[in-house]
Short mmCIF file of C-alpha atoms in Angstrom, two decimals:
data_model
loop_
_atom_site.label_atom_id
_atom_site.label_comp_id
_atom_site.label_asym_id
_atom_site.label_seq_id
_atom_site.Cartn_x
_atom_site.Cartn_y
_atom_site.Cartn_z
CA MET A 340 0.00 0.00 0.00
CA THR A 341 1.26 3.48 -0.86
CA LYS A 342 1.07 6.50 1.43
CA THR A 343 -1.32 8.10 -1.06
CA HIS A 344 -3.63 5.10 -0.74
CA ASP A 345 -3.58 5.45 3.05
CA ILE A 346 -4.42 9.14 2.79
CA LEU A 347 -7.30 8.37 0.41
CA LYS A 348 -8.65 5.88 2.93
CA GLU A 349 -8.42 8.48 5.71
CA LEU A 350 -10.17 11.11 3.60
CA GLY A 351 -13.05 8.72 3.06
CA GLN A 352 -13.71 8.72 6.80
CA ILE A 353 -13.66 12.51 7.37
CA PRO A 354 -17.08 14.23 7.43
CA SER A 355 -15.87 17.30 5.52
CA GLU A 356 -14.75 15.07 2.66
CA GLY A 357 -18.20 13.61 2.11
CA ILE A 358 -20.52 14.68 -0.70
CA ASN A 359 -23.01 17.31 0.41
CA LEU A 360 -26.28 16.41 -1.29
CA ALA A 361 -27.65 19.93 -0.76
CA SER A 362 -24.90 21.42 -2.94
CA GLU A 363 -24.29 18.57 -5.37
CA GLN A 364 -25.81 20.57 -8.24
CA ILE A 365 -24.40 23.95 -7.17
CA ASP A 366 -22.55 24.38 -10.46
CA LEU A 367 -25.93 24.42 -12.23
CA MET A 368 -27.61 26.86 -9.84
CA SER A 369 -28.27 30.52 -10.42
CA THR A 370 -26.08 32.93 -8.48
CA LYS A 371 -28.83 33.60 -5.93
CA ASP A 372 -29.63 29.92 -5.47
CA ALA A 373 -25.95 29.08 -4.99
CA LEU A 374 -25.65 31.80 -2.38
CA HIS A 375 -28.79 30.60 -0.61
CA CYS A 376 -27.33 27.09 -0.58
CA ILE A 377 -24.07 28.30 1.00
CA ASN A 378 -25.99 30.41 3.53
CA GLN A 379 -28.27 27.53 4.50
CA GLN A 380 -25.26 25.30 5.11
CA ASP A 381 -23.51 28.02 7.12
CA ALA A 382 -26.62 28.23 9.31
CA LEU A 383 -25.92 24.68 10.51
CA VAL A 384 -22.60 25.67 12.08
CA PRO A 385 -23.82 27.33 15.32
CA GLY A 386 -25.79 24.22 16.21
CA ALA A 387 -22.72 22.04 15.83
CA VAL A 388 -20.71 24.47 17.97
CA ALA A 389 -23.45 24.51 20.65
CA LYS A 390 -23.08 20.74 21.10
CA ALA A 391 -19.39 21.29 21.90
CA ILE A 392 -19.96 23.88 24.66
CA PRO A 393 -19.23 21.45 27.54
CA ALA A 394 -15.77 20.81 26.09
CA ILE A 395 -15.25 24.49 25.25
CA ALA A 396 -16.05 25.37 28.87
CA LYS A 397 -13.36 22.96 30.08
CA VAL A 398 -10.83 24.61 27.77
CA VAL A 399 -11.77 28.09 29.00
CA ASP A 400 -11.45 27.08 32.65
CA ALA A 401 -8.06 25.49 31.99
CA ALA A 402 -6.86 28.50 30.00
CA VAL A 403 -7.90 30.91 32.76
CA LEU A 404 -6.03 28.85 35.34
CA HIS A 405 -2.84 28.89 33.26
CA LEU A 406 -3.12 32.61 32.46
CA LYS A 407 -3.69 33.50 36.11
CA GLU A 408 -0.51 31.64 37.00
CA GLY A 409 1.54 33.50 34.40
CA GLY A 410 1.35 30.91 31.65
CA ARG A 411 0.40 31.57 28.04
CA LEU A 412 -2.31 30.39 25.68
CA ILE A 413 -0.84 29.08 22.43
CA TYR A 414 -2.76 28.26 19.25
CA ILE A 415 -1.05 26.13 16.62
CA GLY A 416 -2.24 24.98 13.21
CA ALA A 417 -1.59 24.80 9.48
CA GLY A 418 -3.27 26.59 6.59
CA THR A 419 -6.69 28.07 7.33
CA SER A 420 -6.67 26.73 10.89
CA GLY A 421 -3.30 28.32 11.63
CA ARG A 422 -4.40 31.65 10.18
CA LEU A 423 -7.56 31.65 12.28
CA GLY A 424 -5.51 31.00 15.41
CA ILE A 425 -3.21 33.91 14.65
CA LEU A 426 -6.19 36.17 13.92
CA ASP A 427 -7.72 35.43 17.31
CA ALA A 428 -4.41 35.83 19.11
CA VAL A 429 -3.50 39.22 17.64
CA GLU A 430 -6.96 40.63 18.38
CA CYS A 431 -6.52 40.02 22.11
CA ARG A 432 -4.04 42.86 22.55
CA PRO A 433 -6.21 45.79 21.34
CA THR A 434 -9.42 44.30 22.74
CA PHE A 435 -8.21 43.34 26.20
CA SER A 436 -4.88 45.17 26.64
CA VAL A 437 -2.84 42.01 27.06
CA SER A 438 0.73 41.79 25.82
CA ASP A 439 1.58 40.01 22.59
CA ASN A 440 3.16 37.28 24.72
CA VAL A 441 -0.07 36.20 26.46
CA VAL A 442 -2.02 34.70 23.55
CA ILE A 443 0.16 33.51 20.68
CA GLY A 444 -0.68 32.00 17.30
CA ILE A 445 1.73 29.72 15.43
CA ILE A 446 1.27 28.56 11.83
CA ALA A 447 3.12 25.81 10.00
CA GLY A 448 5.60 27.44 7.63
CA GLY A 449 5.93 30.62 9.70
CA GLU A 450 4.85 34.13 8.72
CA THR A 451 5.25 33.36 5.02
CA ALA A 452 2.36 30.90 5.34
CA LEU A 453 0.01 33.68 6.38
CA ILE A 454 -0.28 34.92 2.81
CA ASN A 455 1.28 32.10 0.79
CA ALA A 456 0.95 28.33 0.64
CA VAL A 457 4.08 26.72 2.06
CA GLU A 458 4.31 23.29 0.47
CA GLY A 459 4.80 20.41 2.87
CA ALA A 460 4.75 22.55 6.03
CA GLU A 461 1.72 20.79 7.48
CA ASP A 462 3.39 17.38 7.13
CA ASP A 463 6.46 18.24 9.22
CA MET A 464 5.98 16.95 12.79
CA GLN A 465 9.48 17.95 13.88
CA ALA A 466 8.92 21.55 12.74
CA ALA A 467 6.11 21.91 15.28
CA GLN A 468 8.44 21.02 18.13
CA ARG A 469 11.05 23.48 16.87
CA ASP A 470 8.43 26.23 16.55
CA LEU A 471 7.28 25.66 20.13
CA GLN A 472 10.83 25.57 21.44
CA ASN A 473 11.51 28.87 19.65
CA ILE A 474 8.95 30.58 21.91
CA ASP A 475 10.21 28.75 25.01
CA PHE A 476 6.98 26.78 25.32
CA ASN A 477 6.85 25.07 28.72
CA GLN A 478 4.58 23.15 31.10
CA HIS A 479 3.07 26.37 32.46
CA ASP A 480 1.59 27.18 29.03
CA MET A 481 -1.52 25.70 27.41
CA LEU A 482 -1.52 24.53 23.80
CA ILE A 483 -4.57 24.35 21.55
CA GLY A 484 -4.11 22.47 18.28
CA LEU A 485 -6.28 23.56 15.36
CA ALA A 486 -7.04 21.17 12.51
CA ALA A 487 -10.41 20.68 10.86
CA SER A 488 -9.57 17.10 9.92
CA GLY A 489 -7.83 16.46 13.22
CA ARG A 490 -5.15 14.58 11.33
CA THR A 491 -2.59 17.26 10.42
CA PRO A 492 0.90 15.85 11.19
CA TYR A 493 2.29 19.28 12.18
CA VAL A 494 -0.42 19.71 14.80
CA ILE A 495 -0.15 16.12 16.01
CA GLY A 496 3.59 16.67 16.45
CA ALA A 497 2.91 19.84 18.43
CA LEU A 498 0.50 18.18 20.85
CA ASN A 499 2.72 15.16 21.31
CA TYR A 500 5.64 17.42 22.20
CA ALA A 501 3.46 19.44 24.60
CA LYS A 502 2.34 16.28 26.34
CA SER A 503 5.94 15.06 26.59
CA ILE A 504 6.75 18.08 28.78
CA GLN A 505 3.52 17.78 30.80
CA ALA A 506 1.83 20.84 29.30
CA THR A 507 -1.97 21.00 29.12
CA THR A 508 -3.32 20.39 25.61
CA ALA A 509 -6.60 20.84 23.76
CA CYS A 510 -7.73 20.62 20.16
CA ILE A 511 -10.43 22.07 17.92
CA VAL A 512 -11.47 19.68 15.15
CA CYS A 513 -14.49 18.87 13.00
CA ASP A 514 -14.21 15.07 12.98
CA PRO A 515 -15.24 13.16 16.13
CA ASN A 516 -12.92 10.29 15.19
CA ALA A 517 -9.87 12.48 14.63
CA PRO A 518 -6.52 11.33 16.09
CA LEU A 519 -6.15 14.69 17.84
CA MET A 520 -9.24 13.89 19.92
CA GLN A 521 -7.33 10.94 21.37
CA ILE A 522 -4.13 12.93 21.98
CA ALA A 523 -5.44 16.16 23.52
CA ASP A 524 -6.33 16.44 27.19
CA ILE A 525 -9.51 18.23 26.13
CA GLY A 526 -11.00 17.65 22.71
CA ILE A 527 -13.43 20.07 21.08
CA CYS A 528 -15.27 18.74 18.04
CA ALA A 529 -17.77 20.70 15.95
CA ASN A 530 -19.04 18.15 13.44
CA VAL A 531 -20.41 20.45 10.75
CA GLY A 532 -20.75 17.67 8.17
CA PRO A 533 -19.85 17.80 4.47
CA GLU A 534 -18.71 21.14 3.08
CA VAL A 535 -20.57 22.95 0.29
CA LEU A 536 -17.45 22.35 -1.78
CA THR A 537 -16.20 18.89 -0.83
CA GLY A 538 -13.15 19.12 1.40
CA SER A 539 -13.01 22.94 1.42
CA THR A 540 -12.63 23.29 5.18
CA ARG A 541 -12.14 27.05 4.96
CA MET A 542 -15.94 27.14 4.79
CA LYS A 543 -18.14 25.54 7.49
CA SER A 544 -15.22 24.00 9.36
CA GLY A 545 -13.32 27.29 9.35
CA THR A 546 -16.41 29.15 10.51
CA ALA A 547 -16.85 26.70 13.38
CA GLN A 548 -13.22 27.10 14.42
CA LYS A 549 -13.53 30.89 14.32
CA LEU A 550 -16.66 30.82 16.50
CA ILE A 551 -14.97 28.52 19.02
CA LEU A 552 -11.82 30.62 19.15
CA ASN A 553 -13.97 33.72 19.73
CA MET A 554 -15.65 31.90 22.62
CA ILE A 555 -12.41 30.70 24.19
CA SER A 556 -10.55 34.02 24.14
CA THR A 557 -13.57 36.16 25.03
CA ALA A 558 -14.80 33.95 27.89
CA SER A 559 -11.26 33.60 29.23
CA MET A 560 -10.75 37.36 29.29
CA ILE A 561 -14.14 37.89 30.97
CA LYS A 562 -13.05 35.43 33.68
CA LEU A 563 -9.83 37.40 34.08
CA GLY A 564 -11.70 40.64 34.80
CA LYS A 565 -11.19 42.25 31.40
CA THR A 566 -14.83 43.32 31.15
CA TYR A 567 -17.47 45.12 33.20
CA LYS A 568 -20.97 43.94 32.36
CA ASN A 569 -20.53 43.41 28.61
CA LEU A 570 -18.21 46.38 28.11
CA MET A 571 -14.57 46.08 27.00
CA VAL A 572 -13.21 48.14 29.87
CA ASP A 573 -9.63 47.03 29.20
CA VAL A 574 -9.69 48.18 25.58
CA ASN A 575 -6.30 49.50 24.45
CA ALA A 576 -6.99 52.95 22.92
CA THR A 577 -4.22 52.92 20.31
CA ASN A 578 -5.98 54.71 17.45
CA GLU A 579 -8.71 57.31 16.94
CA LYS A 580 -11.50 54.76 16.67
CA LEU A 581 -10.44 53.01 19.86
CA VAL A 582 -10.04 56.34 21.68
CA ALA A 583 -13.64 57.16 20.74
CA ARG A 584 -14.70 53.67 21.82
CA ALA A 585 -12.99 54.13 25.19
CA ILE A 586 -14.89 57.41 25.70
CA ARG A 587 -18.14 55.70 24.79
CA ILE A 588 -17.42 52.80 27.16
CA VAL A 589 -16.82 55.18 30.06
CA MET A 590 -20.06 56.99 29.21
CA GLN A 591 -22.03 53.74 28.97
CA ALA A 592 -20.61 52.28 32.18
CA SER A 593 -21.02 55.40 34.31
CA GLU A 594 -23.89 57.15 32.49
CA CYS A 595 -21.81 60.33 32.39
CA GLU A 596 -21.55 63.01 29.73
CA GLU A 597 -18.85 63.02 27.06
CA ASP A 598 -16.81 65.83 28.64
CA VAL A 599 -16.72 63.98 31.97
CA ALA A 600 -15.55 60.79 30.24
CA VAL A 601 -12.85 62.66 28.32
CA LYS A 602 -11.50 64.28 31.49
CA ALA A 603 -11.57 61.00 33.39
CA LEU A 604 -9.64 59.25 30.63
CA ALA A 605 -7.12 62.07 30.50
CA ILE A 606 -6.20 61.75 34.16
CA SER A 607 -6.21 57.94 34.00
CA ASN A 608 -3.84 57.75 31.01
CA ASN A 609 -6.62 56.46 28.74
CA ASN A 610 -7.35 53.54 31.06
CA ALA A 611 -11.11 53.08 30.68
CA LYS A 612 -11.40 50.84 33.74
CA LEU A 613 -9.70 53.42 35.96
CA ALA A 614 -11.75 56.22 34.44
CA ILE A 615 -15.02 54.41 35.13
CA LEU A 616 -14.06 53.69 38.73
CA HIS A 617 -13.05 57.32 39.19
CA VAL A 618 -16.35 58.64 37.81
CA LEU A 619 -18.54 56.18 39.71
CA THR A 620 -16.80 56.58 43.07
CA ASP A 621 -15.39 60.11 42.82
CA SER A 622 -12.13 58.68 44.17
CA ASP A 623 -8.71 59.89 43.10
CA ILE A 624 -6.77 57.85 40.54
CA THR A 625 -4.25 56.54 43.08
CA THR A 626 -7.06 55.15 45.21
CA CYS A 627 -8.73 53.65 42.13
CA LYS A 628 -5.50 51.92 41.14
CA SER A 629 -5.18 50.39 44.60
CA LEU A 630 -8.79 49.25 44.55
CA LEU A 631 -8.34 47.51 41.23
CA LYS A 632 -5.06 45.93 42.30
CA ASN A 633 -6.60 44.62 45.49
CA ASN A 634 -9.45 43.10 43.47
CA ASP A 635 -7.30 41.45 40.79
CA GLY A 636 -8.40 43.97 38.18
CA PHE A 637 -12.12 43.19 38.49
CA LEU A 638 -14.00 46.48 38.22
CA ARG A 639 -17.26 45.08 39.60
CA LYS A 640 -15.48 43.74 42.71
CA ALA A 641 -13.76 47.11 43.25
CA LEU A 642 -17.11 48.89 43.01
CA ASN A 643 -18.62 46.51 45.56
CA GLU A 644 -16.29 47.96 48.18
CA PHE A 645 -18.33 51.17 48.12
#
C-alpha cells in the first residue's frame, strides 16, 4: 500500500470530505440559489458548535487557570486553521490590553504561510516542536491544536511534544474520530458535516473554528476581569477609533456626559477601567488603582467595596 492510498482511505472517513447532497448541483444553480445554498449550510454551524460547549467550557477554565498563574495560551495549526488562530491571538491585545506574549498564534511554515501556501509545512511533525521551542513553550503554558480534519501531522507533532513536557493540551477539530481527539487532554469537536465544496474546510469547518476561538478568548478574558458587564473596559486605545470607543465605554458604564468621560480618561492615562471607577466613586486615581489591584483587576469587585 502506498502512502497516497492510506491518505485516500483516511479522507473517506472525514465528514468534511463527504458529498453534500444539498450542494451537489451547485454548479448548475443561479447565483442567488448558490448563495442561498451556501448560507443555509452556514446556518448549521452554530448548532454544531453549541453541542461542543461542555468541552469548550473545560478549555476556558483550563486557560484561565494557566493565564492566572503567568502561563500563556498558544494556538497552533496549518493553513486556514493556523491563520484563524493567529487572527484570534492578535486581536486580544487591542481588545483586552494584554501583551503580545499572552495569547500567541503559530502557523506551519511561519509568517510566510500567512499569505502564501508553504508546500509540505503541514506534514512536518518535527517543525512543530522546533516552533514551540523557539517561543520557550513550557509546562506552564496551554496549547490548543487547530485542525479541521484532526489529522494534520504538524499539529499532532505539536501536541505530542506538549504532552511530553507535561503541558496542558486541547484541540479544535471537526471530525469526532480524529486522532487529535485521542491525543489532547480536552477535545473540542464541531461536526459540521460535508462542506458545500467537498473538502473545502475554509468554509463551514473554518467558521466553526472561528466561532470557538472567539468563545475561548472572550470567555477567558471575561473570567480574568477584562470586562465590566458586557463592556470592553480594558480596551487598548491605540488609534482614533479606539479612543472614541474608550470614551463611549466610560459613558455607557457610568452614564456620564462626554466631557466627563474625556476628562476621566485624560487623568487615568486612557485607562477606561480606571476612568469608570473614578467617575462612579469620585475617588482619586491613586485610590482607584489600589482598589483595582486589590481586586485582581475586576471592576465590579472594586465597586462593591463602596
